[in-house]
Coordinates of C-alpha atoms in Angstrom, one line a residue:
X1 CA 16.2 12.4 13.7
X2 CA 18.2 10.6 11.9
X3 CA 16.7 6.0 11.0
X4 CA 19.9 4.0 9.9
X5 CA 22.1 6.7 8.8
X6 CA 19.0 8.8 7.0
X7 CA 17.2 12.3 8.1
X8 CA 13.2 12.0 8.2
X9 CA 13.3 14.7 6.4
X10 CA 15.1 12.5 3.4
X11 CA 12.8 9.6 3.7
X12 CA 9.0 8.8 2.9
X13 CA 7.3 5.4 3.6
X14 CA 4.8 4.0 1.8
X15 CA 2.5 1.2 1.9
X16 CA -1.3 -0.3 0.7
X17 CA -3.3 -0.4 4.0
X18 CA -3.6 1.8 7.2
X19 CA -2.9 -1.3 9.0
X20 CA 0.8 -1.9 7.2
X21 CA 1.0 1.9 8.2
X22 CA 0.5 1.8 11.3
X23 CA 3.2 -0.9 12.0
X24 CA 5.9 0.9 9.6
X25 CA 4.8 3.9 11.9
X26 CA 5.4 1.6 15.3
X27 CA 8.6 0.1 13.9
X28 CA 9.9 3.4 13.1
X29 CA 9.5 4.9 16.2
X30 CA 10.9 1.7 17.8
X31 CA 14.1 2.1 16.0
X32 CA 14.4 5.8 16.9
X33 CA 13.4 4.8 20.8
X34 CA 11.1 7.6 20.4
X35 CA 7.5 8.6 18.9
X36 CA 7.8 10.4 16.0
X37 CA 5.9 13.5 15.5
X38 CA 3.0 14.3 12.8
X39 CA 5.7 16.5 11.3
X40 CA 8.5 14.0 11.2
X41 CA 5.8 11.4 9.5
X42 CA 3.5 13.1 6.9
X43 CA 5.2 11.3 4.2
X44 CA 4.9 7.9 5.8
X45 CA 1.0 5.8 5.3
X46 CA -0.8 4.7 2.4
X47 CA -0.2 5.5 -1.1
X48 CA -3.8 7.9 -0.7
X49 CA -2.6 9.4 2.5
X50 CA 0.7 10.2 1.4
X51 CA -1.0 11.8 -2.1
X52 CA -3.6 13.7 0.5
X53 CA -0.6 15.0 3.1
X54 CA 1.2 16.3 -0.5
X55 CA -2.5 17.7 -2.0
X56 CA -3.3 19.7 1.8
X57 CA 0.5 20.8 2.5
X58 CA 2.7 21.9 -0.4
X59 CA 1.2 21.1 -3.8
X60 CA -0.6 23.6 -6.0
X61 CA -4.1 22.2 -5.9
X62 CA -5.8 25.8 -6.5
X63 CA -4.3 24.9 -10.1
X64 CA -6.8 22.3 -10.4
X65 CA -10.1 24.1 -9.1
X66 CA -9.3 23.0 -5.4
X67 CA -8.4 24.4 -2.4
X68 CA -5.5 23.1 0.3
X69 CA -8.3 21.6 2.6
X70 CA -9.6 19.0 -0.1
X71 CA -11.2 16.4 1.9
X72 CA -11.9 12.8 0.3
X73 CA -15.1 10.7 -1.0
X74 CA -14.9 7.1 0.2
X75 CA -16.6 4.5 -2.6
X76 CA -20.2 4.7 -1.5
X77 CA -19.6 8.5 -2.0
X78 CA -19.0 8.7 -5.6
X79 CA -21.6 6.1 -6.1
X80 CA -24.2 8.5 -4.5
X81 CA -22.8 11.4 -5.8
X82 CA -22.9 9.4 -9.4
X83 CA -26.6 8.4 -8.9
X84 CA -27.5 12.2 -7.8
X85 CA -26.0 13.3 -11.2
X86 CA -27.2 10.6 -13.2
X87 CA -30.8 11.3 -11.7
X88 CA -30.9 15.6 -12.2
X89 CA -29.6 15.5 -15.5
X90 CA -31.4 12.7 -16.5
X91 CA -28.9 10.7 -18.3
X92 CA -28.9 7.6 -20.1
X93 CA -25.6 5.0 -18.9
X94 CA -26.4 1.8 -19.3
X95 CA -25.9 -0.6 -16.7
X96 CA -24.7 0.7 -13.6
X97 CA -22.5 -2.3 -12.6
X98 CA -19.1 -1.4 -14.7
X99 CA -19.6 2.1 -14.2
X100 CA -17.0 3.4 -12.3
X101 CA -15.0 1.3 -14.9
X102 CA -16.1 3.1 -17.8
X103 CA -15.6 6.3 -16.7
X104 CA -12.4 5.5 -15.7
X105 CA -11.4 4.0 -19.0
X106 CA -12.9 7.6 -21.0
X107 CA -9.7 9.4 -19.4
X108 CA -10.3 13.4 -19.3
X109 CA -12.3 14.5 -22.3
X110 CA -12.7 11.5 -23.8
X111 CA -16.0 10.1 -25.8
X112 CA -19.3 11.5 -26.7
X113 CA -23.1 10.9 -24.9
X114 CA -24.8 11.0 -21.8
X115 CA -21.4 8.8 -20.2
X116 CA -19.1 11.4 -21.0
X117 CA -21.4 14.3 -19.8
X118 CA -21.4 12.4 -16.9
X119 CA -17.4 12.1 -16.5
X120 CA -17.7 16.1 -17.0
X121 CA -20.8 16.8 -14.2
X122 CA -18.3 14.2 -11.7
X123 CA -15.4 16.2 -11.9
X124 CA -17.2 19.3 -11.9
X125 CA -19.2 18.5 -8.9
X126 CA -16.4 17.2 -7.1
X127 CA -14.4 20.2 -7.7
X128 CA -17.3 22.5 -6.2
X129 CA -17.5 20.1 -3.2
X130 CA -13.8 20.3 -3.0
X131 CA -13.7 16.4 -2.9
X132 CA -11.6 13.9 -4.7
X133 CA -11.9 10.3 -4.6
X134 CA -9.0 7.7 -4.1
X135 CA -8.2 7.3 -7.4
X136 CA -8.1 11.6 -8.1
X137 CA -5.7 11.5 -4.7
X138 CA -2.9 9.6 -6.7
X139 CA -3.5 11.1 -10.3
X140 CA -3.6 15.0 -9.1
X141 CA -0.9 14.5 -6.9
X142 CA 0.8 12.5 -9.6
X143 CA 0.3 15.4 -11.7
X144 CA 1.1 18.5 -9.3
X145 CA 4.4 16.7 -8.4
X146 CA 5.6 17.3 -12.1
X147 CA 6.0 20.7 -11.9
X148 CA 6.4 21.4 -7.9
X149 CA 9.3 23.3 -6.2
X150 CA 9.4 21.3 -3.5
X151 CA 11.6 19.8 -1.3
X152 CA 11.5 15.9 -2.2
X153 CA 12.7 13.1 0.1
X154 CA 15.7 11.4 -1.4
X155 CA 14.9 7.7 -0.2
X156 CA 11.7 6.0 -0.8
X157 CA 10.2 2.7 1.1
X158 CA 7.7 0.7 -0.2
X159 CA 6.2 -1.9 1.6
X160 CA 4.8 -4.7 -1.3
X161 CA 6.3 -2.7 -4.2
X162 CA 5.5 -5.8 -6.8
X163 CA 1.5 -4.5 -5.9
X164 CA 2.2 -1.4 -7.2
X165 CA 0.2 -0.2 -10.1
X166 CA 1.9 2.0 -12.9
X167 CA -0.1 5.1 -11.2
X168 CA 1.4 4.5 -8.0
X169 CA 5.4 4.2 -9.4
X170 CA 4.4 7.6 -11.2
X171 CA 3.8 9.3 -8.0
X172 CA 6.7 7.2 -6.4
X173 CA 9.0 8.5 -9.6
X174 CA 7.5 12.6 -9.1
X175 CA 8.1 12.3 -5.4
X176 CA 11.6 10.8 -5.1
X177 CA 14.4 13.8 -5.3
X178 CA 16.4 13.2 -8.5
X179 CA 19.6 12.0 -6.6
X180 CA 17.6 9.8 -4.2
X181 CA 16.4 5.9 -4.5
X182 CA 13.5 4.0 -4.0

């Protein structure tokens, strides 16, 4: 199980879409001359599957009000779950079109008012519905990886690595074994 002189079990591939997955997938098992097997690839997809495999297989996520079988809230999700909060608490946001944007831009704890409570009720409530969204995929795994005993793959691929956002390198940086490369 060994791709150009490295162990799968050494190795994680990354990329930005499920379709540039799916071909890093096909073009692996091409250069093995074999499938691969779920086991042999959990740590090759997208950034959020990768974070997901990590959040459901070996990282800590009861440490963060979750439990291993965390599932995940597309966009139109927490929008609907954002307008069912906004609407039973009654809470006064402003304009709905930057929303997201603001919220993400309070960080944990931050500000004061009704757009604050709200960053609190959206965590809350997608802790009790054992959901994260995209963006909580890459931060909690981000964040678990800090302190995990886990065995790490030495080499890292990233398809596109100029796209990356800072978030994404962090979890790239927490992921990599400390001898390894990306």
């Amino acid at each position: 199980h060994v791709v150009e002189g490295v162990p799968l079990a050494e190795l994680a591939i990354v990329t930005f879409t499920t379709k540039a997955a799916a071909e890093l997938r096909a073009r692996l098992d091409e250069l093995l001359g074999r499938l691969t097997t779920p086991a042999e690839r959990w740590l090759i997809g997208t950034f959020h599957a990768v974070a997901l495999a990590l959040l459901q297989r070996v990282l800590p996520v009861d440490q963060l009000g979750y439990s291993a079988d965390v599932t995940v809230l597309d966009e139109d999700g927490v929008v609907a779950l954002i307008d069912e909060l906004i609407a039973a608490h009654k809470l006064r946001v402003g304009q709905r079109r930057r929303l997201r944007d603001k919220l993400k831009a309070l960080g944990p704890g931050g500000g004061s008012g009704d757009l604050a409570r709200l960053a609190a009720l959206l965590g809350e409530a997608k802790r009790a519905r054992n959901a994260m969204d995209f963006d909580d995929l890459i931060d909690h795994a981000s964040a678990l990886l800090a302190t995990a005993d886990m065995r790490r793959p030495r080499w890292i691929l990233i398809d596109e690595l100029q796209d990356c956002e800072p978030r994404e390198l962090a979890l790239v940086r927490r992921l990599r074994a400390p001898d390894g490369g990306v």
